[in-house]
Each structure stands twice: as C-alpha cells, then as structure tokens.
Coordinates of C-alpha atoms in Angstrom, one line a residue:
M1238 CA 4.1 -86.1 126.1
D1239 CA 4.0 -88.6 123.3
L1240 CA 3.0 -87.6 119.8
S1241 CA -0.4 -89.3 119.9
T1242 CA -1.4 -87.4 123.0
R1243 CA -0.3 -84.1 121.4
I1244 CA -2.4 -84.8 118.3
T1245 CA -5.4 -85.7 120.5
V1246 CA -5.2 -82.4 122.3
F1247 CA -4.5 -80.5 119.1
L1248 CA -7.7 -81.9 117.6
R1249 CA -9.7 -81.3 120.7
S1250 CA -8.6 -77.6 120.7
F1251 CA -10.6 -77.0 117.5
S1252 CA -13.8 -77.5 119.6
I1253 CA -12.7 -75.3 122.5
Q1254 CA -15.3 -72.6 121.6
G1255 CA -18.1 -75.2 121.2
S1256 CA -19.1 -74.9 124.8
W1257 CA -18.6 -71.1 125.1
N1258 CA -20.8 -69.7 127.9
Y1259 CA -21.0 -66.5 130.0
R1260 CA -20.0 -68.2 133.2
S1261 CA -16.7 -69.8 132.2
V1262 CA -16.2 -68.4 128.7
L1263 CA -13.7 -71.0 127.3
G1264 CA -13.2 -72.8 130.6
L1265 CA -15.3 -75.9 129.8
G1266 CA -13.6 -76.2 126.4
F1267 CA -10.2 -75.7 128.0
A1268 CA -10.8 -78.5 130.5
F1269 CA -12.1 -80.8 127.8
S1270 CA -8.9 -80.2 125.7
I1271 CA -6.4 -80.7 128.4
V1272 CA -7.8 -84.0 129.7
P1273 CA -5.5 -86.2 127.6
L1274 CA -2.4 -84.2 128.8
L1275 CA -3.5 -84.5 132.4
R1276 CA -3.9 -88.3 132.1
R1277 CA -0.2 -88.5 131.1
C1278 CA 1.0 -86.5 134.2
N1279 CA 0.8 -89.5 136.5
L1280 CA -1.9 -88.0 138.6
S1281 CA -4.0 -90.0 141.0
A1282 CA -7.8 -90.2 140.3
E1283 CA -8.4 -87.7 143.1
E1284 CA -5.7 -85.3 141.8
L1285 CA -7.1 -85.6 138.2
E1286 CA -10.6 -84.7 139.4
T1287 CA -9.3 -81.8 141.4
A1288 CA -7.3 -80.5 138.4
L1289 CA -10.3 -80.8 136.1
R1290 CA -12.5 -78.9 138.5
R1291 CA -9.8 -76.2 138.7
H1292 CA -9.7 -75.9 134.9
L1293 CA -13.4 -75.5 134.7
E1294 CA -12.9 -72.0 136.1
P1295 CA -13.4 -68.9 133.8
F1296 CA -10.7 -68.7 131.1
N1297 CA -10.5 -66.7 127.9
S1298 CA -8.0 -66.6 125.0
H1299 CA -7.7 -66.4 121.3
P1300 CA -8.8 -69.9 120.0
Y1301 CA -5.7 -70.1 117.7
L1302 CA -3.3 -69.4 120.5
V1303 CA -5.0 -71.4 123.3
G1304 CA -2.5 -74.3 122.7
I1305 CA 0.2 -72.2 124.4
A1306 CA -1.8 -72.1 127.6
L1307 CA -2.9 -75.7 127.3
G1308 CA 0.7 -76.9 126.9
A1309 CA 2.1 -74.7 129.6
V1310 CA -0.5 -75.6 132.1
A1311 CA 0.0 -79.3 131.4
R1312 CA 3.7 -78.9 132.0
M1313 CA 3.0 -77.1 135.3
E1314 CA 0.6 -79.9 136.4
E1315 CA 3.3 -82.4 135.5
E1316 CA 5.8 -80.5 137.6
R1317 CA 3.3 -80.4 140.5
E1318 CA 3.0 -76.7 140.7
T1319 CA 0.5 -75.4 143.2
A1320 CA -3.1 -74.7 142.3
V1321 CA -2.5 -71.0 143.2
M1322 CA 0.5 -70.7 140.8
I1323 CA -1.5 -72.4 138.0
R1324 CA -4.4 -70.1 138.5
R1325 CA -2.2 -67.0 138.6
F1326 CA -0.5 -68.2 135.4
K1327 CA -3.8 -68.6 133.6
E1328 CA -5.0 -65.2 134.7
A1329 CA -1.8 -63.6 133.6
I1330 CA -1.5 -65.2 130.2
R1331 CA -5.1 -65.1 129.0
G1332 CA -5.1 -61.4 128.3
A1333 CA -1.8 -61.5 126.4
L1334 CA -2.9 -64.4 124.2
G1335 CA -6.2 -62.7 123.5
S1336 CA -4.7 -59.4 122.4
L1337 CA -1.9 -61.1 120.4
G1338 CA -4.3 -63.3 118.6
D1339 CA -6.7 -60.5 117.8
S1340 CA -3.9 -58.4 116.4
L1341 CA -2.2 -61.1 114.4
I1342 CA -5.3 -63.0 113.1
W1343 CA -8.3 -60.8 113.1
G1344 CA -6.4 -57.6 112.5
A1345 CA -3.7 -58.7 110.1
W1346 CA -3.8 -62.3 108.7
R1347 CA -7.5 -62.6 107.8
P1348 CA -7.8 -59.2 106.1
T1349 CA -4.6 -59.7 104.2
T1350 CA -5.6 -63.2 102.9
L1351 CA -9.0 -61.8 101.9
L1352 CA -7.4 -59.0 100.0
L1353 CA -5.2 -61.5 98.2
A1354 CA -8.3 -63.5 97.2
L1355 CA -9.9 -60.3 95.9
V1356 CA -6.9 -59.4 93.8
L1357 CA -6.8 -63.0 92.4
A1358 CA -10.5 -62.8 91.7
W1359 CA -9.9 -59.7 89.6
A1360 CA -7.0 -61.3 87.8
M1361 CA -8.4 -64.8 87.2
P1362 CA -11.4 -65.8 85.1
S1363 CA -12.5 -68.5 87.5
S1364 CA -14.1 -67.4 90.7
W1365 CA -13.5 -70.8 92.4
V1366 CA -9.7 -70.6 92.3
P1367 CA -9.3 -67.5 94.5
V1368 CA -11.7 -69.1 97.0
I1369 CA -9.7 -72.3 97.2
I1370 CA -6.4 -70.4 97.5
F1371 CA -7.8 -68.3 100.3
L1372 CA -9.0 -71.3 102.2
I1373 CA -5.7 -73.2 101.8
I1374 CA -3.5 -70.2 102.8
Y1375 CA -5.6 -69.0 105.7
N1376 CA -6.2 -72.4 107.2
S1377 CA -2.7 -73.7 106.7
A1378 CA -1.3 -70.8 108.7
H1379 CA -3.7 -71.0 111.6
M1380 CA -3.2 -74.8 111.9
I1381 CA 0.6 -74.3 112.0
L1382 CA 0.1 -71.6 114.6
R1383 CA -2.1 -73.9 116.7
W1384 CA 0.5 -76.7 116.6
W1385 CA 3.4 -74.4 117.3
G1386 CA 1.6 -72.9 120.3
L1387 CA 0.9 -76.3 121.8
R1388 CA 4.5 -77.4 121.3
L1389 CA 5.9 -74.2 122.7
G1390 CA 3.7 -74.4 125.8
L1391 CA 4.7 -78.0 126.5
E1392 CA 8.4 -77.2 126.2
K1393 CA 8.5 -74.0 128.2
G1394 CA 5.8 -74.4 130.8
S1395 CA 5.5 -71.3 133.0
K1396 CA 8.4 -69.7 131.2
V1397 CA 6.5 -69.5 128.0
G1398 CA 6.1 -65.7 128.3
N1399 CA 9.8 -65.1 127.7
S1400 CA 9.6 -67.2 124.5
L1401 CA 6.6 -65.2 123.3
E1402 CA 8.6 -62.0 123.8
N1403 CA 11.5 -63.4 121.7
V1404 CA 9.1 -64.5 118.9
N1405 CA 7.5 -61.0 118.9
L1406 CA 4.2 -61.9 117.3
S1407 CA 3.3 -58.2 117.4
H1408 CA 6.1 -57.5 114.9
L1409 CA 4.9 -60.3 112.7
A1410 CA 1.4 -58.9 112.7
E1411 CA 2.8 -55.5 111.6
R1412 CA 4.6 -57.1 108.7
V1413 CA 1.5 -59.0 107.6
R1414 CA -0.4 -55.7 107.8
F1415 CA 2.2 -54.1 105.5
G1416 CA 1.4 -56.9 103.0
G1417 CA -2.3 -56.2 103.3
T1418 CA -1.6 -52.5 102.6
L1419 CA 0.2 -53.4 99.4
L1420 CA -2.7 -55.6 98.3
L1421 CA -5.2 -52.9 99.2
G1422 CA -3.3 -50.4 97.0
I1423 CA -3.1 -52.8 94.1
L1424 CA -6.8 -53.7 94.4
S1425 CA -7.9 -50.0 94.6
G1426 CA -5.7 -49.2 91.6
V1427 CA -6.8 -52.0 89.3
L1428 CA -10.5 -51.5 90.1
L1429 CA -10.4 -47.8 89.5
G1430 CA -8.2 -48.1 86.4
S1431 CA -10.2 -50.9 84.9
Y1432 CA -13.4 -49.0 85.3
L1433 CA -12.1 -45.7 83.9
T1434 CA -9.9 -46.9 81.1
G1435 CA -10.9 -50.5 80.4
A1436 CA -9.6 -53.8 81.8
N1437 CA -6.5 -53.8 79.6
A1438 CA -5.1 -50.9 81.5
G1439 CA -5.4 -52.6 84.9
W1440 CA -1.8 -53.7 85.0
L1441 CA -0.7 -50.1 84.9
W1442 CA -2.8 -49.2 87.9
G1443 CA -1.4 -52.2 89.7
I1444 CA 2.1 -50.9 89.2
L1445 CA 1.0 -47.5 90.4
G1446 CA -0.6 -49.2 93.5
I1447 CA 2.7 -50.9 94.3
F1448 CA 4.5 -47.5 93.9
G1449 CA 1.9 -45.9 96.2
F1450 CA 2.5 -48.6 98.8
G1451 CA 6.2 -47.9 98.8
V1452 CA 5.6 -44.2 99.2
G1453 CA 3.1 -44.8 101.9
H1454 CA 5.3 -47.2 103.7
R1455 CA 8.1 -44.6 103.8
F1456 CA 6.1 -41.5 104.6
G1457 CA 2.6 -42.8 105.5
A1458 CA 3.2 -42.7 109.3
R1459 CA 3.6 -38.9 109.0
A1460 CA 0.3 -38.5 107.2
P1461 CA -2.1 -41.3 108.1
R1462 CA -5.1 -39.0 107.6
L1463 CA -4.1 -38.2 104.0
S1464 CA -3.7 -41.9 103.2
S1465 CA -7.2 -42.6 104.7
L1466 CA -8.7 -39.8 102.7
I1467 CA -7.2 -41.1 99.4
L1468 CA -8.5 -44.6 100.0
V1469 CA -12.0 -43.3 100.9
G1470 CA -11.9 -41.1 97.9
V1471 CA -11.1 -44.0 95.6
V1472 CA -13.9 -46.1 97.0
G1473 CA -16.3 -43.2 96.9
L1474 CA -15.5 -42.5 93.3
L1475 CA -16.1 -46.1 92.3
I1476 CA -19.5 -46.0 94.1
V1477 CA -20.5 -42.8 92.3
L1478 CA -19.4 -44.2 88.9
R1479 CA -21.3 -47.4 89.5
I1480 CA -24.5 -45.5 90.5
Q1481 CA -24.3 -43.4 87.3

C-alpha cells in the first residue's frame, strides 16, 4: 500500500463514527474507510462490490484502534482470504480492540491529561495555556496511535493479534494510570494546602502529594479502600470549607 493510500484511509478513519447506527454500529464507517485500500488490492469490480457489502455488516471497535482492523482486513483481502475467515477475524478482534481502547484512552490517557491540565491551571496565571497544552498532548498521542494501528494491521494481517500481545497495551494503560494517580495526589495536596495556608504553601503540599503517591504505589494495592477514603475526605473537606 503506497503512502498516499494510507494517508487517505487514515483521514477517512476520523469519520468512522459519523454514520454510527444501531444496525451496523461502525460497519458503514468501516466500509467507507477501507474503500481506498480495497481498490489497491487488484480486485475486479464484482469482487470489490462483494467485499464492500461484506464490510457493511455490524462491526464495533474503539475509534482510535480501528486502524488495526482496517489494515489487517485489507491485507487479508489482498491475500484472497475467504469471506468466512475475514468475518471470523473481524468478530474476534472487535471485542479486544474495544476493551483495549476503553482501558487505554477513556480509562487512562484522557483522565491523566485532564489532571495534568488542572495542575497546570493551578500553577499558571493564564487559563489558556493549560487548555492548549492539553489539546496538543492528548490529540498528538491519539493521532500517533491511529497511524501506528493502521501500519501494524497492514504489516501483520491476520497475525496482528500476536503483535498486540507483544506490545501489551494493557501494561501501557496501567503505567499511564500511575501517572494520573501522581497528578491526582499533587492536585489534591496543592488545592487543600493553598486553601488552608495560602497559595505560597502550595509547593509544600505538592511535595507531600508526590510522597503520598510513592507510598500508595508501594502499598496501595493492599489498602485500596483506605486510599479511596482519603481522597474522598480531601474533596469533601474542600467542599465544606467552600460552603462555609
């Protein structure tokens, strides 16, 4: 697949949710995105029409990881895999891509970048800078993830599952969540410290937040309920002080 075709599919994948519906979910968007790749597979007009009809069937995935399925299916079409094998592959991979994307993006990356923006909003006088930094960091990562997924699918085809196991996106999501925990500890500390003792003491509570993160990372798995109660207590105290 030449670079221009990959870029076309990459750009089309951004609209894959634009035709979301209850009948095919992302099926229509998937078919629309894969058309340029199918046209490069040396299919006859009849084969191309049959392939498009097949890809209009129900399909679901995380929108940021759908490029993996797009690339892999295009590779399978190019290698003349049977319709049954392609359908089974799509049914097998859609659940994995959905759960991986939800864990990595919605459960880890987006909350962590938002917490980073909140910490920057507390530390910086300008409210626009944290917003701009958040948009750049968040969107740069998800665009890289989209392009990487498309490339991986094209290279590995039906064997892409083995490559996903080697990459271990679940472990990456866990590491991102650790960073979010650190930012949450810093944010809770500086907000509480600034309110109780003045803004000048916020740095001290930031250091304590980092220390608390280290302790929680080491022993937190043994007492998750205690960690949750401490966090809820900090937020509750801030609300009470604000009301008073």
